[in-house]
């Protein structure tokens, strides 16, 4: 039986790995932008909760289970997204430091406030688009 010998003339695996990391980063970044856009869209849907006057202006709040109805825009403006590159690849980050964000997202029994999620539904809505974005970007490798 004859021996088979291989000679590697060119190894593109390192370059391909770098391209995969870059395209994955871009896919996560686009998805995080889409999540932020979706949270904004959800909070601009008119609420169906109680109507009250605050600061001389009438506002209709959201009902439990709905995203918070935007009133001042402070919560929307506080939402930040980003991407961190880790040794395992890119990780999407969504953050808000708005004082009411956690109570609205998860509810607050102490404040008699039922959940009005806005980040969780926006994130869930991004799963399909993330797959599509990633597949499209990875098809460009070569």
Short mmCIF file of N, CA, C and O in Angstrom, two decimals:
data_model
loop_
_atom_site.label_atom_id
_atom_site.label_comp_id
_atom_site.label_asym_id
_atom_site.label_seq_id
_atom_site.Cartn_x
_atom_site.Cartn_y
_atom_site.Cartn_z
N UNK A 1 0.84 -1.17 0.00
CA UNK A 1 0.00 0.00 0.00
C UNK A 1 0.89 1.24 0.00
O UNK A 1 1.84 1.33 0.75
N UNK A 2 0.55 2.20 -0.83
CA UNK A 2 1.35 3.41 -0.98
C UNK A 2 0.99 4.40 0.13
O UNK A 2 -0.15 4.49 0.55
N UNK A 3 2.00 5.11 0.60
CA UNK A 3 1.78 6.17 1.58
C UNK A 3 1.26 7.42 0.88
O UNK A 3 1.67 7.73 -0.24
N UNK A 4 0.37 8.10 1.56
CA UNK A 4 -0.15 9.36 1.03
C UNK A 4 0.45 10.48 1.86
O UNK A 4 0.40 10.45 3.09
N UNK A 5 0.99 11.47 1.20
CA UNK A 5 1.58 12.61 1.90
C UNK A 5 0.85 13.87 1.48
O UNK A 5 0.51 14.05 0.31
N UNK A 6 0.62 14.74 2.45
CA UNK A 6 -0.06 16.02 2.20
C UNK A 6 0.92 17.16 2.40
O UNK A 6 1.72 17.16 3.31
N UNK A 7 0.83 18.11 1.56
CA UNK A 7 1.59 19.34 1.73
C UNK A 7 0.60 20.49 1.72
O UNK A 7 -0.15 20.67 0.76
N UNK A 8 0.59 21.23 2.82
CA UNK A 8 -0.31 22.38 2.91
C UNK A 8 0.38 23.56 2.24
O UNK A 8 1.43 24.02 2.67
N UNK A 9 -0.22 24.01 1.17
CA UNK A 9 0.34 25.12 0.41
C UNK A 9 -0.21 26.43 0.95
O UNK A 9 0.49 27.43 1.04
N UNK A 10 -1.45 26.42 1.34
CA UNK A 10 -2.10 27.63 1.83
C UNK A 10 -3.13 27.24 2.88
O UNK A 10 -3.89 26.29 2.69
N UNK A 11 -3.13 27.96 3.98
CA UNK A 11 -4.08 27.70 5.05
C UNK A 11 -4.86 28.98 5.29
O UNK A 11 -4.34 29.96 5.80
N UNK A 12 -6.11 28.97 4.92
CA UNK A 12 -6.97 30.16 5.06
C UNK A 12 -7.86 30.10 6.31
O UNK A 12 -8.71 30.96 6.49
N UNK A 13 -7.65 29.09 7.15
CA UNK A 13 -8.53 28.94 8.30
C UNK A 13 -8.44 30.12 9.27
O UNK A 13 -9.45 30.56 9.81
N UNK A 14 -7.25 30.65 9.48
CA UNK A 14 -7.12 31.80 10.39
C UNK A 14 -7.87 33.00 9.87
O UNK A 14 -8.58 33.69 10.62
N UNK A 15 -7.74 33.28 8.58
CA UNK A 15 -8.45 34.40 7.98
C UNK A 15 -9.95 34.16 8.01
O UNK A 15 -10.73 35.08 8.30
N UNK A 16 -10.37 32.94 7.75
CA UNK A 16 -11.79 32.61 7.78
C UNK A 16 -12.35 32.77 9.19
O UNK A 16 -13.45 33.31 9.38
N UNK A 17 -11.58 32.36 10.19
CA UNK A 17 -12.02 32.51 11.57
C UNK A 17 -12.21 34.00 11.90
O UNK A 17 -13.20 34.37 12.53
N UNK A 18 -11.30 34.84 11.46
CA UNK A 18 -11.44 36.28 11.69
C UNK A 18 -12.67 36.85 10.99
O UNK A 18 -13.38 37.68 11.55
N UNK A 19 -12.93 36.38 9.77
CA UNK A 19 -14.11 36.83 9.04
C UNK A 19 -15.40 36.40 9.75
O UNK A 19 -16.36 37.17 9.83
N UNK A 20 -15.40 35.19 10.27
CA UNK A 20 -16.58 34.70 11.00
C UNK A 20 -16.82 35.56 12.23
O UNK A 20 -17.95 35.96 12.50
N UNK A 21 -15.76 35.88 12.98
CA UNK A 21 -15.91 36.73 14.16
C UNK A 21 -16.44 38.11 13.78
O UNK A 21 -17.35 38.64 14.42
N UNK A 22 -15.92 38.69 12.71
CA UNK A 22 -16.36 40.02 12.28
C UNK A 22 -17.82 40.00 11.83
O UNK A 22 -18.60 40.89 12.20
N UNK A 23 -18.18 39.01 11.04
CA UNK A 23 -19.56 38.92 10.55
C UNK A 23 -20.52 38.61 11.70
O UNK A 23 -21.64 39.13 11.73
N UNK A 24 -20.09 37.79 12.65
CA UNK A 24 -20.92 37.50 13.82
C UNK A 24 -21.13 38.76 14.65
O UNK A 24 -22.23 39.03 15.13
N UNK A 25 -20.06 39.53 14.83
CA UNK A 25 -20.15 40.81 15.55
C UNK A 25 -21.18 41.72 14.89
O UNK A 25 -22.04 42.30 15.56
N UNK A 26 -21.10 41.83 13.57
CA UNK A 26 -22.03 42.70 12.84
C UNK A 26 -23.47 42.19 12.96
O UNK A 26 -24.40 42.98 13.09
N UNK A 27 -23.65 40.87 12.93
CA UNK A 27 -25.00 40.31 13.07
C UNK A 27 -25.58 40.62 14.45
O UNK A 27 -26.75 40.99 14.58
N UNK A 28 -24.76 40.49 15.48
CA UNK A 28 -25.23 40.80 16.84
C UNK A 28 -25.51 42.29 16.97
O UNK A 28 -26.53 42.70 17.53
N UNK A 29 -24.65 43.14 16.39
CA UNK A 29 -24.87 44.58 16.46
C UNK A 29 -26.19 44.97 15.78
O UNK A 29 -26.99 45.72 16.32
N UNK A 30 -26.43 44.44 14.59
CA UNK A 30 -27.68 44.73 13.88
C UNK A 30 -28.88 44.25 14.68
O UNK A 30 -29.92 44.92 14.73
N UNK A 31 -28.75 43.09 15.30
CA UNK A 31 -29.85 42.55 16.10
C UNK A 31 -30.11 43.42 17.33
O UNK A 31 -31.27 43.68 17.67
N UNK A 32 -29.07 43.88 17.98
CA UNK A 32 -29.25 44.74 19.15
C UNK A 32 -29.93 46.06 18.75
O UNK A 32 -30.79 46.56 19.47
N UNK A 33 -29.55 46.60 17.62
CA UNK A 33 -30.21 47.81 17.12
C UNK A 33 -31.70 47.53 16.87
O UNK A 33 -32.56 48.36 17.17
N UNK A 34 -31.99 46.35 16.31
CA UNK A 34 -33.38 45.98 16.04
C UNK A 34 -34.17 45.81 17.35
O UNK A 34 -35.34 46.19 17.42
N UNK A 35 -33.53 45.27 18.37
CA UNK A 35 -34.20 45.11 19.67
C UNK A 35 -34.54 46.49 20.25
O UNK A 35 -35.64 46.72 20.74
N UNK A 36 -33.59 47.40 20.18
CA UNK A 36 -33.85 48.76 20.69
C UNK A 36 -35.00 49.41 19.91
O UNK A 36 -35.90 50.00 20.48
N UNK A 37 -34.98 49.27 18.60
CA UNK A 37 -36.05 49.82 17.77
C UNK A 37 -37.40 49.20 18.14
O UNK A 37 -38.41 49.91 18.23
N UNK A 38 -37.41 47.90 18.39
CA UNK A 38 -38.66 47.23 18.76
C UNK A 38 -39.15 47.68 20.14
O UNK A 38 -40.35 47.86 20.33
N UNK A 39 -38.26 47.90 21.09
CA UNK A 39 -38.72 48.41 22.40
C UNK A 39 -39.35 49.79 22.23
O UNK A 39 -40.38 50.08 22.84
N UNK A 40 -38.76 50.61 21.38
CA UNK A 40 -39.33 51.94 21.13
C UNK A 40 -40.71 51.82 20.47
O UNK A 40 -41.65 52.52 20.85
N UNK A 41 -40.82 50.93 19.50
CA UNK A 41 -42.11 50.74 18.82
C UNK A 41 -43.18 50.28 19.81
O UNK A 41 -44.29 50.80 19.83
N UNK A 42 -42.82 49.31 20.66
CA UNK A 42 -43.78 48.79 21.63
C UNK A 42 -44.28 49.89 22.58
O UNK A 42 -45.46 49.94 22.92
N UNK A 43 -43.37 50.77 22.99
CA UNK A 43 -43.76 51.80 23.94
C UNK A 43 -44.50 52.96 23.28
O UNK A 43 -45.08 53.79 23.98
N UNK A 44 -44.52 53.00 21.97
CA UNK A 44 -45.29 54.02 21.27
C UNK A 44 -46.69 53.54 20.88
O UNK A 44 -47.46 54.30 20.30
N UNK A 45 -47.00 52.29 21.17
CA UNK A 45 -48.36 51.80 20.95
C UNK A 45 -49.23 52.41 22.05
O UNK A 45 -48.89 52.30 23.23
N UNK A 46 -50.33 53.06 21.70
CA UNK A 46 -51.17 53.69 22.73
C UNK A 46 -51.62 52.66 23.77
O UNK A 46 -51.99 51.53 23.44
N UNK A 47 -51.57 53.07 25.02
CA UNK A 47 -52.00 52.19 26.11
C UNK A 47 -53.51 52.06 26.15
O UNK A 47 -54.24 52.85 25.56
N UNK A 48 -53.97 51.05 26.87
CA UNK A 48 -55.41 50.84 27.04
C UNK A 48 -55.78 50.90 28.52
O UNK A 48 -56.86 50.48 28.89
N UNK A 49 -54.85 51.40 29.34
CA UNK A 49 -55.10 51.49 30.78
C UNK A 49 -55.82 52.78 31.15
O UNK A 49 -56.42 53.45 30.31
N UNK A 50 -55.69 53.11 32.39
CA UNK A 50 -56.42 54.29 32.90
C UNK A 50 -55.84 55.58 32.34
O UNK A 50 -54.67 55.65 31.97
N UNK A 51 -56.71 56.57 32.26
CA UNK A 51 -56.31 57.89 31.80
C UNK A 51 -56.15 58.77 33.02
O UNK A 51 -56.99 58.77 33.92
N UNK A 52 -55.06 59.51 33.07
CA UNK A 52 -54.84 60.43 34.18
C UNK A 52 -54.18 61.69 33.67
O UNK A 52 -53.66 61.74 32.56
N UNK A 53 -54.24 62.73 34.48
CA UNK A 53 -53.63 64.00 34.14
C UNK A 53 -52.38 64.16 34.97
O UNK A 53 -52.41 63.98 36.19
N UNK A 54 -51.29 64.45 34.30
CA UNK A 54 -50.01 64.62 34.97
C UNK A 54 -49.34 65.84 34.37
O UNK A 54 -49.12 65.89 33.16
N UNK A 55 -49.04 66.82 35.19
CA UNK A 55 -48.42 68.04 34.69
C UNK A 55 -49.30 68.80 33.72
O UNK A 55 -48.82 69.43 32.80
N UNK A 56 -50.60 68.72 33.92
CA UNK A 56 -51.55 69.42 33.05
C UNK A 56 -51.83 68.72 31.74
O UNK A 56 -52.61 69.20 30.93
N UNK A 57 -51.20 67.57 31.52
CA UNK A 57 -51.41 66.81 30.28
C UNK A 57 -52.09 65.49 30.57
O UNK A 57 -51.81 64.83 31.58
N UNK A 58 -52.98 65.09 29.69
CA UNK A 58 -53.67 63.81 29.82
C UNK A 58 -52.79 62.70 29.25
O UNK A 58 -52.13 62.88 28.21
N UNK A 59 -52.78 61.56 29.93
CA UNK A 59 -51.98 60.42 29.48
C UNK A 59 -52.77 59.15 29.73
O UNK A 59 -53.35 58.97 30.80
N UNK A 60 -52.79 58.26 28.73
CA UNK A 60 -53.41 56.95 28.92
C UNK A 60 -52.31 55.94 29.16
O UNK A 60 -51.45 55.72 28.29
N UNK A 61 -52.31 55.36 30.32
CA UNK A 61 -51.30 54.39 30.71
C UNK A 61 -51.52 53.06 30.00
O UNK A 61 -52.57 52.82 29.40
N UNK A 62 -50.52 52.20 30.09
CA UNK A 62 -50.66 50.85 29.55
C UNK A 62 -51.42 49.99 30.55
O UNK A 62 -51.50 50.29 31.74
N UNK A 63 -51.99 48.92 30.05
CA UNK A 63 -52.63 47.92 30.90
C UNK A 63 -51.58 46.87 31.26
O UNK A 63 -50.57 46.72 30.57
N UNK A 64 -51.81 46.11 32.33
CA UNK A 64 -50.88 45.03 32.66
C UNK A 64 -50.66 44.10 31.45
O UNK A 64 -51.60 43.78 30.73
N UNK A 65 -49.41 43.74 31.25
CA UNK A 65 -49.05 42.88 30.13
C UNK A 65 -48.64 43.64 28.88
O UNK A 65 -47.98 43.09 28.01
N UNK A 66 -49.06 44.91 28.77
CA UNK A 66 -48.65 45.74 27.64
C UNK A 66 -47.33 46.42 27.97
O UNK A 66 -47.02 46.64 29.13
N UNK A 67 -46.59 46.80 26.93
CA UNK A 67 -45.40 47.60 27.15
C UNK A 67 -45.83 48.94 27.73
O UNK A 67 -46.95 49.40 27.47
N UNK A 68 -44.98 49.56 28.53
CA UNK A 68 -45.34 50.87 29.09
C UNK A 68 -45.65 51.87 27.98
O UNK A 68 -44.92 51.96 26.99
N UNK A 69 -46.73 52.61 28.14
CA UNK A 69 -47.07 53.65 27.18
C UNK A 69 -46.16 54.85 27.43
O UNK A 69 -46.07 55.35 28.56
N UNK A 70 -45.47 55.29 26.39
CA UNK A 70 -44.53 56.41 26.53
C UNK A 70 -45.28 57.65 27.02
O UNK A 70 -46.34 57.99 26.52
N UNK A 71 -44.68 58.31 28.01
CA UNK A 71 -45.27 59.56 28.51
C UNK A 71 -44.27 60.70 28.30
O UNK A 71 -44.56 61.64 27.58
N UNK A 72 -43.11 60.60 28.89
CA UNK A 72 -42.11 61.67 28.76
C UNK A 72 -40.99 61.29 27.80
O UNK A 72 -40.25 62.15 27.36
N UNK A 73 -40.86 60.01 27.50
CA UNK A 73 -39.78 59.54 26.64
C UNK A 73 -38.50 59.23 27.39
O UNK A 73 -37.52 58.79 26.79
N UNK A 74 -38.51 59.43 28.70
CA UNK A 74 -37.31 59.19 29.50
C UNK A 74 -36.86 57.74 29.50
O UNK A 74 -35.67 57.45 29.39
N UNK A 75 -37.80 56.82 29.61
CA UNK A 75 -37.45 55.39 29.59
C UNK A 75 -36.88 55.00 28.23
O UNK A 75 -35.83 54.35 28.15
N UNK A 76 -37.52 55.43 27.17
CA UNK A 76 -37.04 55.11 25.83
C UNK A 76 -35.63 55.66 25.62
O UNK A 76 -34.74 54.97 25.12
N UNK A 77 -35.42 56.90 26.01
CA UNK A 77 -34.12 57.55 25.82
C UNK A 77 -33.01 56.88 26.63
O UNK A 77 -31.84 56.95 26.27
N UNK A 78 -33.39 56.19 27.71
CA UNK A 78 -32.38 55.57 28.58
C UNK A 78 -31.90 54.22 28.08
O UNK A 78 -30.92 53.68 28.59
N UNK A 79 -32.56 53.65 27.10
CA UNK A 79 -32.20 52.30 26.63
C UNK A 79 -30.97 52.37 25.74
O UNK A 79 -30.94 53.10 24.75
N UNK A 80 -29.97 51.63 26.13
CA UNK A 80 -28.71 51.57 25.38
C UNK A 80 -28.43 50.13 24.99
O UNK A 80 -28.72 49.20 25.74
N UNK A 81 -27.89 49.96 23.80
CA UNK A 81 -27.49 48.64 23.35
C UNK A 81 -26.02 48.68 22.92
O UNK A 81 -25.50 49.75 22.60
N UNK A 82 -25.41 47.53 22.95
CA UNK A 82 -24.02 47.44 22.54
C UNK A 82 -23.64 46.00 22.30
O UNK A 82 -24.45 45.09 22.47
N UNK A 83 -22.40 45.81 21.92
CA UNK A 83 -21.86 44.47 21.69
C UNK A 83 -20.49 44.41 22.34
O UNK A 83 -19.68 45.32 22.19
N UNK A 84 -20.25 43.35 23.09
CA UNK A 84 -18.94 43.10 23.68
C UNK A 84 -18.34 41.88 23.00
O UNK A 84 -19.04 40.88 22.80
N UNK A 85 -17.09 41.97 22.62
CA UNK A 85 -16.41 40.82 22.02
C UNK A 85 -15.73 40.05 23.13
O UNK A 85 -14.91 40.60 23.87
N UNK A 86 -16.11 38.80 23.29
CA UNK A 86 -15.53 37.93 24.31
C UNK A 86 -14.69 36.87 23.61
O UNK A 86 -14.76 36.72 22.38
N UNK A 87 -13.92 36.08 24.35
CA UNK A 87 -13.16 34.99 23.71
C UNK A 87 -14.07 33.99 22.97
O UNK A 87 -13.64 33.37 22.01
N UNK A 88 -15.32 33.88 23.41
CA UNK A 88 -16.26 32.97 22.76
C UNK A 88 -17.02 33.61 21.61
O UNK A 88 -17.84 32.96 20.97
N UNK A 89 -16.81 34.89 21.39
CA UNK A 89 -17.51 35.59 20.32
C UNK A 89 -18.29 36.78 20.86
O UNK A 89 -18.21 37.11 22.04
N UNK A 90 -19.07 37.42 19.99
CA UNK A 90 -19.78 38.63 20.39
C UNK A 90 -20.98 38.33 21.30
O UNK A 90 -21.63 37.30 21.15
N UNK A 91 -21.22 39.25 22.22
CA UNK A 91 -22.35 39.14 23.15
C UNK A 91 -23.10 40.46 23.09
O UNK A 91 -22.51 41.53 23.26
N UNK A 92 -24.40 40.40 22.84
CA UNK A 92 -25.23 41.60 22.81
C UNK A 92 -25.59 42.04 24.22
O UNK A 92 -25.82 41.22 25.11
N UNK A 93 -25.65 43.35 24.40
CA UNK A 93 -25.96 43.93 25.71
C UNK A 93 -27.06 44.96 25.53
O UNK A 93 -26.99 45.80 24.63
N UNK A 94 -28.09 44.89 26.35
CA UNK A 94 -29.12 45.92 26.39
C UNK A 94 -29.22 46.38 27.83
O UNK A 94 -29.18 45.57 28.76
N UNK A 95 -29.31 47.69 28.01
CA UNK A 95 -29.22 48.24 29.36
C UNK A 95 -30.07 49.50 29.47
O UNK A 95 -30.20 50.25 28.51
N UNK A 96 -30.63 49.69 30.64
CA UNK A 96 -31.24 50.96 30.99
C UNK A 96 -30.99 51.18 32.48
O UNK A 96 -31.02 50.24 33.27
N UNK A 97 -30.73 52.42 32.84
CA UNK A 97 -30.58 52.74 34.25
C UNK A 97 -31.78 53.56 34.74
O UNK A 97 -31.74 54.15 35.82
N UNK A 98 -32.86 53.56 33.95
CA UNK A 98 -34.06 54.30 34.34
C UNK A 98 -34.64 53.68 35.61
O UNK A 98 -34.76 52.46 35.73
N UNK A 99 -34.99 54.53 36.55
CA UNK A 99 -35.44 54.06 37.87
C UNK A 99 -36.69 53.18 37.82
O UNK A 99 -36.88 52.33 38.69
N UNK A 100 -37.54 53.34 36.83
CA UNK A 100 -38.78 52.56 36.77
C UNK A 100 -38.68 51.32 35.89
O UNK A 100 -39.62 50.53 35.84
N UNK A 101 -37.57 51.14 35.19
CA UNK A 101 -37.47 50.07 34.19
C UNK A 101 -37.73 48.68 34.76
O UNK A 101 -38.54 47.93 34.21
N UNK A 102 -37.06 48.32 35.83
CA UNK A 102 -37.21 46.96 36.39
C UNK A 102 -38.64 46.73 36.89
O UNK A 102 -39.23 45.67 36.65
N UNK A 103 -39.20 47.73 37.57
CA UNK A 103 -40.57 47.59 38.09
C UNK A 103 -41.57 47.44 36.94
O UNK A 103 -42.52 46.67 37.04
N UNK A 104 -41.36 48.16 35.86
CA UNK A 104 -42.26 48.04 34.72
C UNK A 104 -42.09 46.69 34.03
O UNK A 104 -43.07 46.01 33.72
N UNK A 105 -40.85 46.28 33.80
CA UNK A 105 -40.60 45.01 33.09
C UNK A 105 -41.11 43.81 33.87
O UNK A 105 -41.74 42.92 33.30
N UNK A 106 -40.85 43.77 35.17
CA UNK A 106 -41.15 42.57 35.98
C UNK A 106 -42.31 42.75 36.94
O UNK A 106 -42.74 41.78 37.57
N UNK A 107 -42.80 43.97 37.09
CA UNK A 107 -43.85 44.24 38.06
C UNK A 107 -43.24 44.54 39.42
O UNK A 107 -42.05 44.30 39.66
N UNK A 108 -44.05 45.10 40.29
CA UNK A 108 -43.60 45.43 41.63
C UNK A 108 -44.77 45.26 42.60
O UNK A 108 -45.63 46.14 42.69
N UNK A 109 -44.81 44.13 43.32
CA UNK A 109 -45.90 43.93 44.28
C UNK A 109 -45.95 45.05 45.32
O UNK A 109 -47.04 45.46 45.74
N UNK A 110 -44.79 45.58 45.71
CA UNK A 110 -44.77 46.66 46.71
C UNK A 110 -45.47 47.91 46.20
O UNK A 110 -46.03 48.68 46.98
N UNK A 111 -45.44 48.11 44.89
CA UNK A 111 -46.09 49.29 44.30
C UNK A 111 -47.43 48.94 43.65
O UNK A 111 -48.03 49.76 42.97
N UNK A 112 -47.88 47.69 43.85
CA UNK A 112 -49.12 47.20 43.26
C UNK A 112 -49.10 47.40 41.74
O UNK A 112 -50.08 47.84 41.14
N UNK A 113 -47.97 47.08 41.13
CA UNK A 113 -47.77 47.28 39.70
C UNK A 113 -47.56 45.93 39.03
O UNK A 113 -46.61 45.21 39.35
N UNK A 114 -48.45 45.57 38.12
CA UNK A 114 -48.30 44.34 37.35
C UNK A 114 -47.24 44.55 36.26
O UNK A 114 -47.00 45.68 35.84
N UNK A 115 -46.60 43.48 35.80
CA UNK A 115 -45.57 43.62 34.77
C UNK A 115 -46.09 44.27 33.49
O UNK A 115 -47.21 44.00 33.06
N UNK A 116 -45.26 45.12 32.94
CA UNK A 116 -45.51 45.75 31.64
C UNK A 116 -44.22 45.59 30.83
O UNK A 116 -43.45 46.52 30.65
N UNK A 117 -43.98 44.35 30.38
CA UNK A 117 -42.70 44.04 29.74
C UNK A 117 -42.51 44.77 28.41
O UNK A 117 -43.45 44.93 27.64
N UNK A 118 -41.28 45.19 28.19
CA UNK A 118 -40.93 45.84 26.93
C UNK A 118 -39.64 45.28 26.36
O UNK A 118 -39.51 45.11 25.16
N UNK A 119 -38.69 44.93 27.21
CA UNK A 119 -37.43 44.37 26.70
C UNK A 119 -37.58 42.89 26.36
O UNK A 119 -37.06 42.44 25.33
N UNK A 120 -38.26 42.14 27.20
CA UNK A 120 -38.41 40.70 26.96
C UNK A 120 -39.12 40.42 25.63
O UNK A 120 -38.62 39.62 24.83
N UNK A 121 -40.26 41.06 25.35
CA UNK A 121 -40.90 40.79 24.06
C UNK A 121 -40.05 41.25 22.86
O UNK A 121 -40.05 40.60 21.82
N UNK A 122 -39.35 42.36 23.02
CA UNK A 122 -38.49 42.84 21.93
C UNK A 122 -37.36 41.85 21.67
O UNK A 122 -37.02 41.57 20.51
N UNK A 123 -36.78 41.31 22.72
CA UNK A 123 -35.72 40.31 22.56
C UNK A 123 -36.24 39.04 21.93
O UNK A 123 -35.60 38.47 21.03
N UNK A 124 -37.41 38.60 22.36
CA UNK A 124 -38.00 37.37 21.80
C UNK A 124 -38.31 37.54 20.32
O UNK A 124 -38.13 36.61 19.53
N UNK A 125 -38.74 38.74 19.94
CA UNK A 125 -39.07 39.00 18.53
C UNK A 125 -37.83 39.00 17.64
O UNK A 125 -37.95 38.89 16.42
N UNK A 126 -36.65 39.09 18.23
CA UNK A 126 -35.42 39.18 17.44
C UNK A 126 -34.81 37.84 17.08
O UNK A 126 -33.88 37.79 16.27
N UNK A 127 -35.29 36.75 17.64
CA UNK A 127 -34.66 35.45 17.41
C UNK A 127 -34.64 35.05 15.94
O UNK A 127 -33.60 34.70 15.39
N UNK A 128 -35.77 35.13 15.27
CA UNK A 128 -35.84 34.78 13.85
C UNK A 128 -34.99 35.72 12.99
O UNK A 128 -34.18 35.26 12.18
N UNK A 129 -35.17 37.03 13.15
CA UNK A 129 -34.33 37.95 12.37
C UNK A 129 -32.84 37.76 12.63
O UNK A 129 -32.04 37.88 11.69
N UNK A 130 -32.44 37.44 13.86
CA UNK A 130 -31.02 37.21 14.14
C UNK A 130 -30.49 36.05 13.32
O UNK A 130 -29.42 36.13 12.71
N UNK A 131 -31.25 34.96 13.27
CA UNK A 131 -30.84 33.81 12.45
C UNK A 131 -30.69 34.21 10.98
O UNK A 131 -29.72 33.85 10.32
N UNK A 132 -31.66 34.97 10.48
CA UNK A 132 -31.61 35.39 9.07
C UNK A 132 -30.42 36.30 8.80
O UNK A 132 -29.72 36.13 7.79
N UNK A 133 -30.18 37.26 9.68
CA UNK A 133 -29.05 38.18 9.52
C UNK A 133 -27.73 37.39 9.55
O UNK A 133 -26.85 37.60 8.71
N UNK A 134 -27.61 36.48 10.51
CA UNK A 134 -26.38 35.70 10.65
C UNK A 134 -26.14 34.83 9.42
O UNK A 134 -25.02 34.79 8.88
N UNK A 135 -27.17 34.13 8.98
CA UNK A 135 -27.02 33.28 7.79
C UNK A 135 -26.59 34.10 6.58
O UNK A 135 -25.71 33.70 5.83
N UNK A 136 -27.21 35.25 6.39
CA UNK A 136 -26.88 36.11 5.25
C UNK A 136 -25.42 36.56 5.32
O UNK A 136 -24.70 36.53 4.32
N UNK A 137 -24.97 36.96 6.50
CA UNK A 137 -23.59 37.43 6.66
C UNK A 137 -22.59 36.29 6.46
O UNK A 137 -21.55 36.49 5.86
N UNK A 138 -22.90 35.12 6.97
CA UNK A 138 -21.97 34.01 6.84
C UNK A 138 -21.88 33.49 5.41
O UNK A 138 -20.85 32.94 5.02
N UNK A 139 -22.93 33.70 4.62
CA UNK A 139 -22.88 33.29 3.21
C UNK A 139 -21.88 34.12 2.41
O UNK A 139 -21.47 33.72 1.34
N UNK A 140 -21.52 35.29 2.93
CA UNK A 140 -20.60 36.17 2.21
C UNK A 140 -19.14 35.77 2.41
O UNK A 140 -18.26 36.35 1.79
N UNK A 141 -18.89 34.82 3.31
CA UNK A 141 -17.50 34.44 3.60
C UNK A 141 -16.89 33.68 2.43
O UNK A 141 -17.57 32.99 1.70
N UNK A 142 -15.60 33.79 2.34
CA UNK A 142 -14.98 33.02 1.29
C UNK A 142 -13.64 33.41 1.04
O UNK A 142 -12.63 33.56 1.02
#
